[in-house]
Amino acid sequence: MATIAFFALAVFGLGALSVATDRDIIDAPGLGQIPGVSGMVAAVVVFALVLWATVRRGHASFGSAPVIALLTALVHLATVWFAVLVATSDVVVATAVAGDLVRGGASLVLLAAAAVAAWGGIALRRTKSAQPRWPWERDEGE
C-alpha cells in the first residue's frame, strides 16, 4: 500500500509542479518519454525493496524513512541521467537534464513523496494493522 501511495503522490506532485511552473519536468527536445518512465520505474522498485527490507525487521524505525526517501530520489536521478545518456550519447545533455530535475524541484517532490509514503508504510507495520473487519466478523471473545 505504501508503494502505491508513493507512486500516486509522486505522479500528483510532479504533475502539480509541471502545472505550477508551466514547463515539462524533463524539458529536452527529442528525448521522448523513456528517461522519465525508466526513472520512475526504478524509483518505485527501489522504494518498494528498501521499504520491504526495513519493515521485515521486527521493529522498523521511523528513522529509516529519510534514508528510503534519499535512496529513492538518488536512484531516480541516476536512472534518468543514464537513460538520457543512452538516448543522446552526450554526457553534457544527460548532466543538464539531471541538474534541471534538481533545480526545478522534481527531485524534491520525489524525496517528499517517498518520505511521506515510507513513514506511512513504517507506521502501518509498527501498529500491526490488520485487514478491517465488520462487527459481525469478530469472534465473541474479542
mmCIF file of C-alpha atoms in Angstrom:
data_model
loop_
_atom_site.group_PDB
_atom_site.id
_atom_site.type_symbol
_atom_site.label_atom_id
_atom_site.label_comp_id
_atom_site.label_asym_id
_atom_site.label_seq_id
_atom_site.Cartn_x
_atom_site.Cartn_y
_atom_site.Cartn_z
ATOM 1 C CA MET A 1 0.000 0.000 0.000
ATOM 2 C CA ALA A 2 2.873 2.375 0.762
ATOM 3 C CA THR A 3 4.409 1.756 -2.669
ATOM 4 C CA ILE A 4 1.143 2.648 -4.372
ATOM 5 C CA ALA A 5 0.900 5.740 -2.163
ATOM 6 C CA PHE A 6 4.436 6.736 -3.166
ATOM 7 C CA PHE A 7 3.652 6.372 -6.862
ATOM 8 C CA ALA A 8 0.385 8.305 -6.538
ATOM 9 C CA LEU A 9 1.994 11.116 -4.529
ATOM 10 C CA ALA A 10 4.912 11.314 -6.951
ATOM 11 C CA VAL A 11 2.708 11.483 -10.045
ATOM 12 C CA PHE A 12 0.437 14.063 -8.422
ATOM 13 C CA GLY A 13 3.381 16.119 -7.152
ATOM 14 C CA LEU A 14 5.207 16.080 -10.470
ATOM 15 C CA GLY A 15 2.013 16.987 -12.296
ATOM 16 C CA ALA A 16 1.332 19.856 -9.901
ATOM 17 C CA LEU A 17 4.927 21.052 -10.280
ATOM 18 C CA SER A 18 4.609 20.971 -14.044
ATOM 19 C CA VAL A 19 1.386 22.962 -13.947
ATOM 20 C CA ALA A 20 2.725 25.458 -11.390
ATOM 21 C CA THR A 21 5.922 26.131 -13.312
ATOM 22 C CA ASP A 22 4.285 25.837 -16.755
ATOM 23 C CA ARG A 23 7.069 23.596 -18.088
ATOM 24 C CA ASP A 24 7.796 19.940 -18.619
ATOM 25 C CA ILE A 25 9.599 18.006 -15.910
ATOM 26 C CA ILE A 26 12.188 16.807 -18.451
ATOM 27 C CA ASP A 27 12.461 19.594 -20.972
ATOM 28 C CA ALA A 28 14.929 18.409 -23.602
ATOM 29 C CA PRO A 29 13.974 18.116 -27.268
ATOM 30 C CA GLY A 30 13.916 14.679 -28.851
ATOM 31 C CA LEU A 31 14.150 12.578 -25.694
ATOM 32 C CA GLY A 32 10.634 11.218 -25.603
ATOM 33 C CA GLN A 33 9.211 9.556 -22.522
ATOM 34 C CA ILE A 34 11.776 6.792 -21.953
ATOM 35 C CA PRO A 35 14.010 8.680 -19.463
ATOM 36 C CA GLY A 36 11.079 9.753 -17.297
ATOM 37 C CA VAL A 37 9.379 6.367 -17.356
ATOM 38 C CA SER A 38 12.582 4.457 -16.647
ATOM 39 C CA GLY A 39 13.450 6.819 -13.794
ATOM 40 C CA MET A 40 10.014 6.409 -12.231
ATOM 41 C CA VAL A 41 10.055 2.612 -12.591
ATOM 42 C CA ALA A 42 13.477 2.464 -10.942
ATOM 43 C CA ALA A 43 12.322 4.779 -8.140
ATOM 44 C CA VAL A 44 9.232 2.668 -7.421
ATOM 45 C CA VAL A 45 11.244 -0.559 -7.417
ATOM 46 C CA VAL A 46 13.921 0.831 -5.099
ATOM 47 C CA PHE A 47 11.303 2.355 -2.807
ATOM 48 C CA ALA A 48 9.441 -0.960 -2.554
ATOM 49 C CA LEU A 49 12.578 -3.051 -1.982
ATOM 50 C CA VAL A 50 14.131 -0.787 0.639
ATOM 51 C CA LEU A 51 10.834 -0.318 2.483
ATOM 52 C CA TRP A 52 10.223 -4.072 2.398
ATOM 53 C CA ALA A 53 13.682 -4.711 3.832
ATOM 54 C CA THR A 54 13.016 -2.130 6.538
ATOM 55 C CA VAL A 55 9.633 -3.440 7.660
ATOM 56 C CA ARG A 56 10.763 -7.072 7.595
ATOM 57 C CA ARG A 57 12.745 -6.395 10.745
ATOM 58 C CA GLY A 58 10.886 -6.864 13.971
ATOM 59 C CA HIS A 59 10.733 -3.195 14.951
ATOM 60 C CA ALA A 60 11.037 -0.849 11.983
ATOM 61 C CA SER A 61 12.374 2.602 12.832
ATOM 62 C CA PHE A 62 10.861 5.838 11.578
ATOM 63 C CA GLY A 63 14.455 6.991 11.129
ATOM 64 C CA SER A 64 14.547 4.757 8.055
ATOM 65 C CA ALA A 65 12.054 6.977 6.214
ATOM 66 C CA PRO A 66 14.594 9.694 5.294
ATOM 67 C CA VAL A 67 17.065 7.028 4.129
ATOM 68 C CA ILE A 68 14.409 5.385 1.952
ATOM 69 C CA ALA A 69 13.426 8.775 0.536
ATOM 70 C CA LEU A 70 17.019 9.745 -0.231
ATOM 71 C CA LEU A 71 17.803 6.426 -1.922
ATOM 72 C CA THR A 72 14.625 6.652 -3.982
ATOM 73 C CA ALA A 73 15.373 10.173 -5.190
ATOM 74 C CA LEU A 74 19.011 9.377 -5.973
ATOM 75 C CA VAL A 75 18.151 6.231 -7.931
ATOM 76 C CA HIS A 76 15.554 8.182 -9.904
ATOM 77 C CA LEU A 77 18.109 10.863 -10.725
ATOM 78 C CA ALA A 78 20.805 8.348 -11.691
ATOM 79 C CA THR A 79 18.419 6.326 -13.850
ATOM 80 C CA VAL A 80 17.185 9.393 -15.719
ATOM 81 C CA TRP A 81 20.783 10.539 -16.219
ATOM 82 C CA PHE A 82 21.745 7.128 -17.609
ATOM 83 C CA ALA A 83 18.653 6.900 -19.851
ATOM 84 C CA VAL A 84 19.362 10.342 -21.310
ATOM 85 C CA LEU A 85 23.000 9.356 -21.815
ATOM 86 C CA VAL A 86 21.940 6.228 -23.718
ATOM 87 C CA ALA A 87 19.410 8.195 -25.790
ATOM 88 C CA THR A 88 21.722 11.064 -26.720
ATOM 89 C CA SER A 89 25.264 9.716 -26.205
ATOM 90 C CA ASP A 90 26.052 13.111 -24.709
ATOM 91 C CA VAL A 91 27.236 13.423 -21.109
ATOM 92 C CA VAL A 92 26.589 17.173 -21.102
ATOM 93 C CA VAL A 93 22.914 16.772 -22.053
ATOM 94 C CA ALA A 94 22.445 13.977 -19.517
ATOM 95 C CA THR A 95 24.017 16.085 -16.782
ATOM 96 C CA ALA A 96 21.965 19.128 -17.775
ATOM 97 C CA VAL A 97 18.733 17.119 -17.581
ATOM 98 C CA ALA A 98 19.693 15.733 -14.177
ATOM 99 C CA GLY A 99 20.605 19.208 -12.998
ATOM 100 C CA ASP A 100 17.248 20.544 -14.189
ATOM 101 C CA LEU A 101 15.494 17.837 -12.162
ATOM 102 C CA VAL A 102 17.278 19.019 -9.039
ATOM 103 C CA ARG A 103 16.997 22.764 -9.710
ATOM 104 C CA GLY A 104 13.425 22.562 -10.974
ATOM 105 C CA GLY A 105 12.164 20.788 -7.858
ATOM 106 C CA ALA A 106 11.274 17.386 -9.336
ATOM 107 C CA SER A 107 13.826 15.611 -7.162
ATOM 108 C CA LEU A 108 12.475 17.410 -4.094
ATOM 109 C CA VAL A 109 8.932 16.299 -4.983
ATOM 110 C CA LEU A 110 10.087 12.678 -5.240
ATOM 111 C CA LEU A 111 12.029 12.988 -1.991
ATOM 112 C CA ALA A 112 8.972 14.333 -0.162
ATOM 113 C CA ALA A 113 6.608 11.752 -1.675
ATOM 114 C CA ALA A 114 8.955 8.919 -0.731
ATOM 115 C CA ALA A 115 9.399 10.253 2.805
ATOM 116 C CA VAL A 116 5.648 10.535 3.403
ATOM 117 C CA ALA A 117 4.886 7.121 1.901
ATOM 118 C CA ALA A 118 7.776 5.441 3.729
ATOM 119 C CA TRP A 119 6.667 6.948 7.031
ATOM 120 C CA GLY A 120 3.143 5.671 6.363
ATOM 121 C CA GLY A 121 4.379 2.194 5.491
ATOM 122 C CA ILE A 122 6.509 2.014 8.618
ATOM 123 C CA ALA A 123 3.591 3.292 10.716
ATOM 124 C CA LEU A 124 1.350 0.561 9.301
ATOM 125 C CA ARG A 125 3.918 -2.050 10.241
ATOM 126 C CA ARG A 126 4.574 -0.683 13.713
ATOM 127 C CA THR A 127 0.887 -0.545 14.590
ATOM 128 C CA LYS A 128 0.494 -4.132 13.413
ATOM 129 C CA SER A 129 -2.559 -3.086 11.452
ATOM 130 C CA ALA A 130 -4.759 -5.821 10.113
ATOM 131 C CA GLN A 131 -7.408 -6.106 7.493
ATOM 132 C CA PRO A 132 -10.567 -4.282 8.608
ATOM 133 C CA ARG A 133 -13.460 -6.472 9.659
ATOM 134 C CA TRP A 134 -17.168 -5.867 10.123
ATOM 135 C CA PRO A 135 -18.517 -6.173 13.674
ATOM 136 C CA TRP A 136 -20.216 -9.485 12.876
ATOM 137 C CA GLU A 137 -16.934 -10.965 11.652
ATOM 138 C CA ARG A 138 -15.300 -10.683 15.064
ATOM 139 C CA ASP A 139 -15.121 -13.565 17.495
ATOM 140 C CA GLU A 140 -17.394 -13.411 20.508
ATOM 141 C CA GLY A 141 -14.336 -13.385 22.811
ATOM 142 C CA GLU A 142 -12.957 -10.104 21.424
#
